[in-house]
Amino acid sequence: MVQQDFLEWAANKIRRGRPPSGTGKLDLGELPPDLRLSVPDVQQLHQELASRLGGVDLVLTDNRRRMVTVKKRKGRYRMRLHHMFVGCDEATLDALACLAGGGADMSEARSLIKDYISENRDEISFDVEPDEVDGKGEHHDLDKLLGKWRQRLGHGELDEVVITWGRYGRGRRTIRFGSFDFDRKLIRIHPALDESWVPEFFVEFVVYHELLHALYPPKEAASRRVVHTEEFRRREKDFPRFEEAIAWERANLTRFMER
Ligand SMILES: [Zn+2]
């Protein structure tokens, strides 16, 4: 199926919202624009789940960390599923429905879903395609900044880290200057930083912060996930212009929000 068709169909689907059948809403807005999925398979997944649970608002995601989440609110199921479940077999559909509906065989359902995920994991591309990344901005060169710190921090595992300017999201009221994708070892820097009035040392600080995530992964502590561990925070302060960077951020945050 041609990519354009899928995107147009997805856009229509989102515009039209809830279909008359009572199947529930289908939201494909979180999928990456270059993902190729078969429309009939997507519809079938939605219908199969709805026929088992009686109306499901389904959000397909590209979230590799949380492949399945289900909530029941006001008698309606809201499922977020990784797109790898498109085209899954009957047993997996039953297991997903069981998990959502709190069926008797929860543990069996869970292990079935885990099996499905581990079998299909390889089909998800964790590799970063070369045309996905572009660190060369109009004002700041992210590859240069990454290269500098990769060398200084001197760990072999940082060789795999790649960096790119991100894209502008829709209608956000907060701004996140950078993010680190642990699976893909990909740093994304917010495009709002690619401005002449943003000093290079600040961009560098954001790059440094994200790179530290590769060295100090999150820790699970008492059912809570600590992303910025104590050690992380200590190393963050090693940045030569740390205080200055924090002060600059504080002084200029509103300027980012105004755009
Ligand atoms: Zn962070």
CSV table of N, CA, C and O and ligand atoms in Angstrom, one decimal, residues 176 178 209-210 213 227-228 232-233, ligand 1:
chain,number,residue,atom,x,y,z
A,176,ARG,N,10.7,20.9,25.8
A,176,ARG,CA,11.7,20.0,26.3
A,176,ARG,C,12.8,20.1,25.3
A,176,ARG,O,12.7,19.9,24.1
A,178,GLY,N,15.7,18.6,25.0
A,178,GLY,CA,16.3,17.4,24.4
A,178,GLY,C,15.7,16.2,24.9
A,178,GLY,O,15.0,16.2,25.9
A,209,HIS,N,23.9,16.9,28.6
A,209,HIS,CA,22.9,16.3,29.4
A,209,HIS,C,22.3,15.1,28.8
A,209,HIS,O,22.3,14.0,29.5
A,210,GLU,N,22.0,15.1,27.6
A,210,GLU,CA,21.4,13.9,26.9
A,210,GLU,C,22.4,12.8,26.8
A,210,GLU,O,22.1,11.7,26.9
A,213,HIS,N,22.7,10.6,29.7
A,213,HIS,CA,21.7,9.6,29.8
A,213,HIS,C,22.2,8.2,29.3
A,213,HIS,O,21.8,7.2,29.8
A,227,VAL,N,15.0,8.8,36.5
A,227,VAL,CA,15.8,9.0,35.3
A,227,VAL,C,17.1,9.8,35.6
A,227,VAL,O,18.1,9.5,35.0
A,228,HIS,N,16.9,10.8,36.4
A,228,HIS,CA,18.1,11.6,36.8
A,228,HIS,C,18.6,11.2,38.1
A,228,HIS,O,18.1,11.7,39.2
A,232,PHE,N,23.9,10.9,38.1
A,232,PHE,CA,23.7,11.7,36.9
A,232,PHE,C,23.8,13.2,37.3
A,232,PHE,O,24.5,14.0,36.6
A,233,ARG,N,23.1,13.6,38.3
A,233,ARG,CA,23.1,15.0,38.7
A,233,ARG,C,24.5,15.5,39.1
A,233,ARG,O,24.8,16.7,38.8
B,1,ZN,ZN,17.3,14.3,31.2
